[in-house]
XYZ file of C-alpha atoms in Angstrom:
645
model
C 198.244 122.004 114.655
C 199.356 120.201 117.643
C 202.496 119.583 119.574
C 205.906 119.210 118.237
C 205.888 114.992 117.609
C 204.571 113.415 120.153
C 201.603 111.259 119.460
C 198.683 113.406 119.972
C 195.177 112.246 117.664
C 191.938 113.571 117.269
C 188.798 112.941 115.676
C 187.751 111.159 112.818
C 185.458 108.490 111.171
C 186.098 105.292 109.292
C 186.113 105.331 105.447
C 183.498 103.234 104.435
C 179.948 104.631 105.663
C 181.672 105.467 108.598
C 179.298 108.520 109.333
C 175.539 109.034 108.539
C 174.622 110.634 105.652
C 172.565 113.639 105.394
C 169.720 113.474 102.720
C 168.455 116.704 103.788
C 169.158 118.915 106.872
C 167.789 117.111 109.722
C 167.230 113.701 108.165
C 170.061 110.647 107.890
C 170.013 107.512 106.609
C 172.697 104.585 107.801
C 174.103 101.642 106.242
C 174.495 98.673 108.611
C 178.401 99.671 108.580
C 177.742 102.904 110.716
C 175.784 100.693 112.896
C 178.611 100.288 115.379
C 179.728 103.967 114.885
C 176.379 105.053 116.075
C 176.277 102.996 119.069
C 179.955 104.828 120.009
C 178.013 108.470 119.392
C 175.663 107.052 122.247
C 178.383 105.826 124.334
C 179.842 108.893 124.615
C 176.983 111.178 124.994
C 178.322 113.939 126.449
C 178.137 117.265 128.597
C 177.421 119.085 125.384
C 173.616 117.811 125.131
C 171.035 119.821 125.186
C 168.648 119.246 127.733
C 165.375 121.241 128.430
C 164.416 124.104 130.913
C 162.477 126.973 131.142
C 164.000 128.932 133.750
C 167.570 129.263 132.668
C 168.990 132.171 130.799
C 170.207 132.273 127.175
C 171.914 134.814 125.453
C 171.368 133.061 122.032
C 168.051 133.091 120.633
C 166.604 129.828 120.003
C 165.974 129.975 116.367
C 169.318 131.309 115.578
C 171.295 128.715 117.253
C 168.951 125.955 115.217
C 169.520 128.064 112.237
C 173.172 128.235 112.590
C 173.644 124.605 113.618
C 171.776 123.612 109.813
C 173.966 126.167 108.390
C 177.112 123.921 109.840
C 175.605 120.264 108.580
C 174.420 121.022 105.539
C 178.139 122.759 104.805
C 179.650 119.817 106.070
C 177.271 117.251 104.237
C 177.145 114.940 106.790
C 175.423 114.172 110.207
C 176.889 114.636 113.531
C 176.840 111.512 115.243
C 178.793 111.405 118.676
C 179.936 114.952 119.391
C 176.132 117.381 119.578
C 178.120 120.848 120.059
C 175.013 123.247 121.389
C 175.933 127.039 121.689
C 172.624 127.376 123.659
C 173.404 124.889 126.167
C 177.008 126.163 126.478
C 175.268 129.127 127.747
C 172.783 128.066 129.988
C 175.724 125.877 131.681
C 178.006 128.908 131.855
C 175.043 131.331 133.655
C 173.210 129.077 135.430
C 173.695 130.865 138.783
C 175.117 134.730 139.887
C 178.607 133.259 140.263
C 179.039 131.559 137.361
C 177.829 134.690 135.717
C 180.168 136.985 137.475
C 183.285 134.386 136.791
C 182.100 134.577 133.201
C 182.300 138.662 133.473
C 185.237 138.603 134.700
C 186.490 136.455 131.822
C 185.754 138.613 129.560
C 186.650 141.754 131.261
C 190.472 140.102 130.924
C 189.449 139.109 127.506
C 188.463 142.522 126.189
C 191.662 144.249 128.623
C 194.031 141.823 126.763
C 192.812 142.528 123.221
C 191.920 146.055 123.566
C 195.441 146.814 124.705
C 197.002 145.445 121.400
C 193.971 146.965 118.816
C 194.790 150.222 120.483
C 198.084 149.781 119.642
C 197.383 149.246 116.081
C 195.331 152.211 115.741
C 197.884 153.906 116.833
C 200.074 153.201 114.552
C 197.673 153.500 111.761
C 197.483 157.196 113.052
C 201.420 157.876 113.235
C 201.709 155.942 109.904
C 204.001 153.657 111.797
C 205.451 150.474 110.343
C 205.427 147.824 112.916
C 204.009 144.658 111.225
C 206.510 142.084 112.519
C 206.778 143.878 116.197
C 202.663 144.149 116.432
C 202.255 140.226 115.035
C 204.493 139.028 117.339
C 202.641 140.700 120.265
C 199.399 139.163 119.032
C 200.959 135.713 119.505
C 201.930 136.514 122.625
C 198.527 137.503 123.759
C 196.679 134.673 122.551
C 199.463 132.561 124.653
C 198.505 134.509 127.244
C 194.779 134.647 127.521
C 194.776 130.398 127.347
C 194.100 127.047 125.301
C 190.731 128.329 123.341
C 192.683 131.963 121.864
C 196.168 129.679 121.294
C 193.990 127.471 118.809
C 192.201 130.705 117.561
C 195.077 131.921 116.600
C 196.436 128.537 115.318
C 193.318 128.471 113.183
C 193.708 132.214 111.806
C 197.107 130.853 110.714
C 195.117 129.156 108.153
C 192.616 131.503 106.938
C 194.085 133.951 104.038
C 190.084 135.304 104.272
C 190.345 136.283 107.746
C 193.897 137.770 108.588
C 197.125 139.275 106.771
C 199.829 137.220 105.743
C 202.564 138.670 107.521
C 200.242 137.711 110.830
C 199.951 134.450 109.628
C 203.411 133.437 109.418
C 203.694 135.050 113.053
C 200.797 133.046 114.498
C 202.216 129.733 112.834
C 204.465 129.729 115.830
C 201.794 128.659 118.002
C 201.911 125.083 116.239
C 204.946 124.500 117.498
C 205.745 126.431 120.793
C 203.257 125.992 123.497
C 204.227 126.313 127.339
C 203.873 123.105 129.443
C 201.750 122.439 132.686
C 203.729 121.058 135.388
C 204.450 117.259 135.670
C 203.069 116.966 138.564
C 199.592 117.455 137.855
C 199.799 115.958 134.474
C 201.127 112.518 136.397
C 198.364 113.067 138.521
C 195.768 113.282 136.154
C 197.450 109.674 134.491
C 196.836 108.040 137.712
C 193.236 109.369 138.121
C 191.864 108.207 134.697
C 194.033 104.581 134.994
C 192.404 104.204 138.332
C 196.235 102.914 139.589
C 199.507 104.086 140.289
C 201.765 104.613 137.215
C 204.028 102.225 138.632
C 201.487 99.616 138.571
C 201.153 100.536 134.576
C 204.627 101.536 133.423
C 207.455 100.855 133.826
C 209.091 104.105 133.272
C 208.105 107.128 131.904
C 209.900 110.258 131.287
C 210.133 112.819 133.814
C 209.072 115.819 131.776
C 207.193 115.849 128.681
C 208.125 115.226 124.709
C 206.037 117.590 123.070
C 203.203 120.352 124.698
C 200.236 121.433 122.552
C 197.525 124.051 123.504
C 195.093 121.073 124.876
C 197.596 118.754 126.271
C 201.553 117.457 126.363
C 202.755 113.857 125.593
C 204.797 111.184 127.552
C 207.457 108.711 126.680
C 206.697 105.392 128.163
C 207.072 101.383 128.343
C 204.267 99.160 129.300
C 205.177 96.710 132.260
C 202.590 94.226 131.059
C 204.199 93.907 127.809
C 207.218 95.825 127.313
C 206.570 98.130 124.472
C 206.962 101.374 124.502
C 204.433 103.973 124.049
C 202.896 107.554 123.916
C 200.854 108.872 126.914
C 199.089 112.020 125.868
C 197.326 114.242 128.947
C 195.393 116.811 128.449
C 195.960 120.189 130.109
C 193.575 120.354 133.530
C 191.143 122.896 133.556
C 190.755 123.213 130.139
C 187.121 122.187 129.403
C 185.620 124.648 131.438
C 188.179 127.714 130.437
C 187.141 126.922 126.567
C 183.434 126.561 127.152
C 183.718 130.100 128.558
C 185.816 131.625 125.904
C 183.207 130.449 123.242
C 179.961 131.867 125.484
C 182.146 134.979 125.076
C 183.155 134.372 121.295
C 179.480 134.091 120.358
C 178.290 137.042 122.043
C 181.073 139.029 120.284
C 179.784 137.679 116.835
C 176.272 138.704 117.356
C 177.972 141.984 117.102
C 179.797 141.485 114.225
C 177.101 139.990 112.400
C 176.476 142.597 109.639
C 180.199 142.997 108.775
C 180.745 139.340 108.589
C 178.092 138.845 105.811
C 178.792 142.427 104.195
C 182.467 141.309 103.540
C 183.096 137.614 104.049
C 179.284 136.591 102.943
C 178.572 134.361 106.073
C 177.405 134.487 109.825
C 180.186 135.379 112.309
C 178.247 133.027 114.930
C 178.783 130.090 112.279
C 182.548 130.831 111.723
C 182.511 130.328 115.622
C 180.549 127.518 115.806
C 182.757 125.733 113.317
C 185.815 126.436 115.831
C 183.730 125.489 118.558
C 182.705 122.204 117.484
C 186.166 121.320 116.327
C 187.614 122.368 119.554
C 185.129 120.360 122.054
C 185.596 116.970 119.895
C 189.145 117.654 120.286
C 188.957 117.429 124.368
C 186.729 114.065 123.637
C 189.944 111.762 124.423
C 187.974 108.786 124.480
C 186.500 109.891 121.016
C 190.178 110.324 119.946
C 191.039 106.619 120.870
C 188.063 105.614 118.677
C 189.546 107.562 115.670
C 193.143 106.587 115.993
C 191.203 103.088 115.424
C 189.480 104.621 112.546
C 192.700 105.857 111.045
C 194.511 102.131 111.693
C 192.360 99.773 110.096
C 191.985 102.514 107.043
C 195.262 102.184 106.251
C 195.384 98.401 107.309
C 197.576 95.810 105.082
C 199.025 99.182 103.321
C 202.482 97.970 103.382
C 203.753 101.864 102.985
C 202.038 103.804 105.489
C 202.415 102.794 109.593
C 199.722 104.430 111.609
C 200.010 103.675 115.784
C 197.788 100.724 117.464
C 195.881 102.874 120.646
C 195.229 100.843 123.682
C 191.791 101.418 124.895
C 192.375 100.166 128.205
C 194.780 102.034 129.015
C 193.216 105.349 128.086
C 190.435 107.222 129.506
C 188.771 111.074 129.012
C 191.876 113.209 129.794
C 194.341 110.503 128.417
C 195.327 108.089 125.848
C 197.905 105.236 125.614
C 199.287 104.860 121.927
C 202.075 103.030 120.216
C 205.552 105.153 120.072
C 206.667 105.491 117.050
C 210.528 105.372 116.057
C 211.880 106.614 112.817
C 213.556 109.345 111.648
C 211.434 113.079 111.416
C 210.592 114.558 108.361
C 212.832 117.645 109.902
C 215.893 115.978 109.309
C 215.786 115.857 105.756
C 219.665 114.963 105.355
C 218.866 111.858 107.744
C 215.829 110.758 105.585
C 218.190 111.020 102.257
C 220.554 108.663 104.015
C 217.673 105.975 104.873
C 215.167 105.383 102.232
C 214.619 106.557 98.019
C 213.360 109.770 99.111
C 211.406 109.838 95.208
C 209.420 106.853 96.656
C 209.259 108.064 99.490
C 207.564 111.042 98.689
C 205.251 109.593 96.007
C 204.348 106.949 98.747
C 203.289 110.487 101.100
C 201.440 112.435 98.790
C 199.442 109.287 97.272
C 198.222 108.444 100.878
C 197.158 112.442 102.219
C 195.057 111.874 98.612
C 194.030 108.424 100.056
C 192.741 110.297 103.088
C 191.271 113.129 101.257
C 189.474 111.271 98.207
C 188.957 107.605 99.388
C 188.316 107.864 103.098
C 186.794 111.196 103.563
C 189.535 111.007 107.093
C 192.417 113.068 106.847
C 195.207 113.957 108.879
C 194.822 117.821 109.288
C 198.635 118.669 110.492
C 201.031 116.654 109.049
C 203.527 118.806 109.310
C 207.663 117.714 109.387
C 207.299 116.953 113.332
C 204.265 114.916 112.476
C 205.525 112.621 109.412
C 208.533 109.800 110.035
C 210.556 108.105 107.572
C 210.710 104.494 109.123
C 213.797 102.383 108.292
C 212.023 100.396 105.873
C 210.836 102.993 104.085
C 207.448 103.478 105.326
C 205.723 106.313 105.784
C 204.471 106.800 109.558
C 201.641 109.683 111.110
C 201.436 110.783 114.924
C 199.901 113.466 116.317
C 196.555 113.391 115.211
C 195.054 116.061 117.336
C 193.804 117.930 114.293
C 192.156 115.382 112.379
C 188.943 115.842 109.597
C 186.812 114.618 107.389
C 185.121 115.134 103.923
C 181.301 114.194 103.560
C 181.173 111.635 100.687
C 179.333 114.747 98.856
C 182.675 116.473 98.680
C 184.712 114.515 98.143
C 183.106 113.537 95.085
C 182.881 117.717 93.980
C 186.753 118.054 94.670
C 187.446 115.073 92.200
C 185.019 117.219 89.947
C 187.365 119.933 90.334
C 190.667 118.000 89.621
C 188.652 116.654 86.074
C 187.430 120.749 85.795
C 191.006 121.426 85.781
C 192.564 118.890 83.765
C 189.881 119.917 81.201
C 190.681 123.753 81.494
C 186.483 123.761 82.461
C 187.216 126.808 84.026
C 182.609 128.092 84.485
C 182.643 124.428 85.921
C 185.281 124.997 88.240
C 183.653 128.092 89.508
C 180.691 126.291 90.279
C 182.545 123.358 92.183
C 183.559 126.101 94.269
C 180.027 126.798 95.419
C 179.022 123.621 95.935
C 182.159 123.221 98.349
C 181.111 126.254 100.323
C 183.747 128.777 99.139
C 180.377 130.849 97.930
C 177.017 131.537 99.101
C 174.127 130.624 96.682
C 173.590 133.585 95.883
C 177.166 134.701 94.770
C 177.227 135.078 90.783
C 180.122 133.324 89.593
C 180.282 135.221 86.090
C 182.985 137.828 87.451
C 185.179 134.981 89.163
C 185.358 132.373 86.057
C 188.235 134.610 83.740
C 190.025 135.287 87.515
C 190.107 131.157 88.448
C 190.989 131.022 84.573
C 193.739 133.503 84.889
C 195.512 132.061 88.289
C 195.392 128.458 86.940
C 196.738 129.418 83.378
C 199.419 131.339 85.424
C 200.519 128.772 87.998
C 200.725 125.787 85.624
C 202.589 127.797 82.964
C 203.520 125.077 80.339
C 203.936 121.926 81.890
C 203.314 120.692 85.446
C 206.798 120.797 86.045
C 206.078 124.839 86.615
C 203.183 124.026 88.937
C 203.406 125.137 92.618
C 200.927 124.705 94.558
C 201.767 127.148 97.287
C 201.520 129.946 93.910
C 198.424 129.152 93.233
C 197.192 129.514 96.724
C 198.890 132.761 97.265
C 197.392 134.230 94.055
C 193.860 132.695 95.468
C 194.468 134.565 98.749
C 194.128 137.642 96.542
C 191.408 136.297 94.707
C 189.611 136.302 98.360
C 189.579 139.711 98.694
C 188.517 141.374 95.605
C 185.341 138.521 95.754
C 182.812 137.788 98.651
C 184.530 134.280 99.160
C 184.599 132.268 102.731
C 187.373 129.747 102.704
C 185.709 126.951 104.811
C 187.377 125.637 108.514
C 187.403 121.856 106.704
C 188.663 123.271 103.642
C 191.199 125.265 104.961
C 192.545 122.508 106.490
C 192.852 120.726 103.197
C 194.700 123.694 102.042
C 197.056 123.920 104.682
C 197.419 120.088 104.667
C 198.436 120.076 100.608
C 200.523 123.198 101.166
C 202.196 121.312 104.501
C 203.274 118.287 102.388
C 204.272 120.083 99.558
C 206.430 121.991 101.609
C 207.637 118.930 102.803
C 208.529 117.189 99.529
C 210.399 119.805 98.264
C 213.039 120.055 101.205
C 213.374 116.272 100.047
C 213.579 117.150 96.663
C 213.651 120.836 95.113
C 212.368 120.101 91.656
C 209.319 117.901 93.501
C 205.872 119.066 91.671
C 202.932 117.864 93.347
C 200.497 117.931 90.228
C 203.071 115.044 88.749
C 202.073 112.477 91.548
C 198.683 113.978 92.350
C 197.569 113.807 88.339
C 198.527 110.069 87.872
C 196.642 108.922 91.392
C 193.125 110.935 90.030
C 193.633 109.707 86.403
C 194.056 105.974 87.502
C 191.024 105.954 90.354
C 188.932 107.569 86.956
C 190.102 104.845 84.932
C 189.440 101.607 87.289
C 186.688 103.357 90.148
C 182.907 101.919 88.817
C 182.156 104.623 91.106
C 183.587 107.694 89.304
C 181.707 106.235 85.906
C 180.044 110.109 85.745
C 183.439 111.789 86.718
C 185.214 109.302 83.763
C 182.021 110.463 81.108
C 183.163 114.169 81.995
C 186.667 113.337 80.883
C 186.517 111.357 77.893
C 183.290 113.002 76.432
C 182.978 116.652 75.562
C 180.011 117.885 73.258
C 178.835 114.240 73.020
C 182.293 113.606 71.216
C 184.677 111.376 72.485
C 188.058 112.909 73.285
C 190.483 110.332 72.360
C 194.019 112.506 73.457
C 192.001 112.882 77.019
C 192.167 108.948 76.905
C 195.498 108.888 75.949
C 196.275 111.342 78.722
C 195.439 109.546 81.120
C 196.873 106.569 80.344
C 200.080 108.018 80.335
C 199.160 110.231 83.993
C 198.467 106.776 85.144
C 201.823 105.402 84.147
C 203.832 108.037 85.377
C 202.610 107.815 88.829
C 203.818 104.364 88.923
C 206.691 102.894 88.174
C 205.519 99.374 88.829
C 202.417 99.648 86.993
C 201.014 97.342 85.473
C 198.260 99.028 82.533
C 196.568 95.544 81.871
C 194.292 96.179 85.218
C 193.742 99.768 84.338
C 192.736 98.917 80.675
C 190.562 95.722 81.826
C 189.181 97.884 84.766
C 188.568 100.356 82.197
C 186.522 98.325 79.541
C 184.405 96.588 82.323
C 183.081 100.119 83.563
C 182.834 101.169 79.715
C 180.777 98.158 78.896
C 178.426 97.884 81.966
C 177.601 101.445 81.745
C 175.024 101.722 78.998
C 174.741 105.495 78.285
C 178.743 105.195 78.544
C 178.820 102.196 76.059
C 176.158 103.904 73.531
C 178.586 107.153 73.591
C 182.103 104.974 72.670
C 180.052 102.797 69.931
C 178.759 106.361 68.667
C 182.361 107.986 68.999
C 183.754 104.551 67.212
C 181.459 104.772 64.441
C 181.502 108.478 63.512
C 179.894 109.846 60.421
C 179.479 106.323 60.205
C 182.898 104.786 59.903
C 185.307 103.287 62.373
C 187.839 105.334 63.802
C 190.742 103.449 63.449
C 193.081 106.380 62.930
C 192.228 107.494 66.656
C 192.519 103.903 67.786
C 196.227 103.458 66.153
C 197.406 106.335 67.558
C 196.249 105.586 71.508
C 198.175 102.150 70.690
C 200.808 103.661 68.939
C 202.208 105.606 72.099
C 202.357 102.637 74.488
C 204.759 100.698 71.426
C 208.446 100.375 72.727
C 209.664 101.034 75.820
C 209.172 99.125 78.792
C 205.514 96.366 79.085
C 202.897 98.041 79.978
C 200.292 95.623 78.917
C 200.282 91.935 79.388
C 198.507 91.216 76.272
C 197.690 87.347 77.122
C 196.381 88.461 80.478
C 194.411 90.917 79.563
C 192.594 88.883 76.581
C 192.279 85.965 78.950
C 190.453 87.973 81.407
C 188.513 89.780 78.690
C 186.994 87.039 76.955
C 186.177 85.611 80.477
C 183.356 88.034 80.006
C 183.306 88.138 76.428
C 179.759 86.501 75.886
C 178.229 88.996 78.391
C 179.713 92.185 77.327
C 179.954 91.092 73.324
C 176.052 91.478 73.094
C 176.109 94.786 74.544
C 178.933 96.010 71.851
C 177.017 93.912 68.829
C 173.519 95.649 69.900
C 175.050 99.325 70.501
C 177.020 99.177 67.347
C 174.006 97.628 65.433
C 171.786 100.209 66.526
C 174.592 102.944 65.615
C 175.496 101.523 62.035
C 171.432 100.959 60.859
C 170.008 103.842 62.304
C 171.281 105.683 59.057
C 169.443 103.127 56.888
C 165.778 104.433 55.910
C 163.022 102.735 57.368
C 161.363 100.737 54.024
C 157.766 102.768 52.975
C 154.927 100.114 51.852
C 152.178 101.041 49.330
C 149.014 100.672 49.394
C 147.789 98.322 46.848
């Protein structure tokens, strides 16, 4: 939600381990992968500590705060490592002395002048009956530019959040992702030289006079190295701004205490954790030197991926108000008549959606505003990201619940999906899901219609927006970023191409990472088995999903990958033996059929290759299969009964 397309990141974590796991709230455990990721978290220890002492003030009461801050971990299902975002501190630091406090009042006092203005406005015309959505949204935009950095990314936030705001203010407040005012060159060249510790002469060799792109928390420069030559990205961030924010949240706290009762009462969560969510995202924002760690993160992810370029970050070169990046050249996903004329925009756009699901469902990292500004079509067809201001991640716990959902879907498991729902967040523990089941039922029978051809993901989103308000549902900050992520690049791929479904490209990359992923064997059991019968057309299914999503795919890997996690798995191999051997006769009907539909047509199987490879491990797996189907074919036969002589 950053800038206009200048290389601006943000935070992040590697894919593999790459943050400590919560167990329980309060308690991690690390691999010796996050070793090195913890070791950065102490590096850059920052302001935001707590530290202890009895005779400063706090407006937030102890046990709340600690309350609140479990409430955020446990949501998130993962451990804070580098960033330790503590509301009581913020306070302490913000009324440590009579002058800080009266800066802080006066803060506030503009705060409250701004905002009461324009709510007095709209009760106004609540009491006239006037109809002045589009003039009234536009002056809220214009007020949050107004009051500074912290309301400009409040209000880029509410953008997102169907639970919190209208949709006609929505649309209005999207603005604010693309058209922030700049600070003035000077001090932005000023602040280069300060965290370089040299002149920018001494560093580039030229650099553009004003600025690319501006964003609420910083603008971007065009450069070229002297050492080297190459050309690169220079993002500074706005001066002033730390301090300004760590007010504005003091302020937004104290203003949820208030709001407390209605928060819970209609959106079934604390209005000091909906804050603390922003506030936490916002501070590891401003963590530049954080930011150059997860533009690291985000490279070697997508490392020896020969479609997707992500920008090298030079660490030397960068410091806490600035980082030095790679440019990037290519042509912008706004110039859709430019990107028809360069690449196969079908690949293309396959090769964009499969790696946002690569971020969301394999590295838990994803890139939270890839919107057209944000995405390049390079002349060899790559697919390149800047901007990663708004970046985010997915614990490991849910990212393995949202695959639940896709198989909860597929299957039409509709009291399933409700509960993968709660476990993501959208409801509190308490919620009873009965009521929302036939409504979840309803929008998905509605929005997929009779093929996924019909499905549109923006639909079904709109028709959950309603959903929101008839049922005590929070949508999540992470989650909402998903949302608006999927619903970015769907938007995308359909100025490409109008008929563009993203269930067609999405469906294929789930069904093959069930079919070859040892580590989805539970998620594959859900799919192929229902009422401890195996569901042969599900199999078939996905086969074909599989297929479809690539064009160069070769099924003798899927099948193989397939039968190794089948035959390793015993509770999955006793369940295929049983399904085989029903009422206690081969199904061979059910087997000719699954064959049957991958007949004609182009190879999809390499049968040499794939019995090669097979009987590789056929003396391993074959006494599995002969014990299982043993067990499964005697088990009828009576045990013999001896008599006594």
């Amino acid at each position: 939600m950053e800038g206009r397309g200048g290389c601006h990141y943000g935070r992040g974590r590697t894919a593999a381990g790459g943050r400590a796991r919560c167990r329980a709230v309060g308690s991690c455990h690390t691999s010796p992968s996050t070793t090195a990721l913890l070791r950065r978290g102490r590096e850059t220890s920052s302001s935001f500590s707590s530290s202890s002492s009895e005779n400063l003030r706090s407006w937030v009461p102890r046990s709340l705060a600690k309350r609140t801050q479990e409430n955020l971990f446990t949501e998130s299902g993962a451990c804070s490592v580098s960033v330790q975002y503590d509301p009581e501190e913020l306070v302490r630091r913000n009324v440590k002395n009579p002058l800080d406090a009266a800066k802080l009042a006066v803060r506030g006092f503009d705060i409250l002048f701004s905002l009461g203005k324009f709510f007095a406005c709209l009760k106004l015309d609540d009491l006239y009956g006037n109809e002045a959505v589009k003039s009234r949204a536009a002056e809220l935009r214009e007020t949050l530019t107004y009051l500074g950095p912290s309301f400009i990314k409040a209000g880029q936030v509410l953008a997102n959040r169907p639970d919190l705001i209208r949709a006609d203010y929505m649309e209005e407040l999207c603005v604010l992702q693309d058209d922030v005012p700049s600070f003035p060159d000077e001090e932005a060249f000023e602040i280069i030289e300060r965290n370089l510790g040299r002149t920018i002469g001494e560093t580039y060799s030229k650099i553009s006079k004003e600025p690319v792109a501006a964003a609420s928390l910083g603008q971007v420069y065009r450069a070229t190295l002297k050492s080297t030559g190459e050309e690169v990205a220079v993002k500074v961030q706005r001066p002033g701004v730390l301090p300004t924010i760590e007010k504005d949240l003091v302020l937004f706290r104290w203003l949820a205490g208030f709001l407390e009762d209605y928060s819970q009462r209609n959106l079934g969560c604390d209005a000091q954790l909906i804050v603390d969510e922003f506030g936490e995202k916002i501070l590891e924002e401003l963590d530049y030197n954080q930011e150059a760690r997860n533009i690291q993160d985000f490279f070697d992810n997508f490392k020896g991926d020969k479609f997707v370029k992500i920008p090298w970050v030079r660490r030397d070169l960068s410091g806490p108000e600035l980082i030095t990046m790679e440019w990037i050249d290519g042509t912008r996903c706004t110039d859709p008549e430019g990107i028809r004329r360069r690449v196969k925009v079908d690949e293309f756009i396959r090769v964009g959606v499969v790696s946002g699901l690569r971020q969301l469902l394999e590295f838990g990292l994803f890139h939270g505003d890839p919107h057209p500004g944000n995405i390049f079509a390079l002349d060899d067809g790559r697919i390149a990201y800047v901007d990663f201001g708004n970046v985010a991640e997915i614990s490991e716990k849910n990212k393995q619940v949202l695959i639940d959902a896709v198989v909860h879907a597929v299957n039409k498991d509709y009291v399933e999906m409700a509960g993968d729902f709660s476990r993501l967040g959208f409801l509190s523990e308490e919620t009873d899901i009965g009521p929302i089941v036939p409504a979840l039922e309803q929008i998905w029978t509605d929005s997929l219609g009779k093929s996924l051809s019909e499905f549109n993901f923006r639909n079904v989103t709109g028709k959950f927006n309603e959903l929101v308000y008839q049922y005590p549902i929070r949508i999540p900050e992470r989650f909402s970023l998903v949302i608006r992520t999927l619903l970015i690049q769907e938007g995308i791929c359909i100025t490409l191409e109008p008929e563009f479904r993203f269930l067609e490209v999405a469906y294929p990359y789930v069904a093959k990472r069930l079919l070859t992923d040892s580590g989805l064997r539970n998620r594959l059991t859900q799919v192929l088995f229902k009422d401890e019968e195996f569901q042969w057309e599900r199999l078939s299914n996905l086969l074909e999903l599989a297929q479809d999503g690539n064009l160069d795919l070769d099924l003798t890997d899927t099948i193989r990958g397939l039968l190794q996690v089948v035959a390793r798995d015993r509770s999955l191999r006793s369940q295929l033996v049983a399904a085989a051997t029903h009422d206690n006769s081969f199904q061979i009907e059910e087997i000719l059929k699954l064959l049957q539909k991958f007949q004609g047509g182009p190879q999809l199987v390499d049968s040499r290759k794939l019995v090669e490879e097979v009987v590789t491990d056929l003396p391993a797996l074959a006494a599995y299969f002969v014990q299982d189907l043993t067990s499964q074919i005697i088990s009828p036969v009576p045990n013999p009964v001896y008599r006594k002589k």
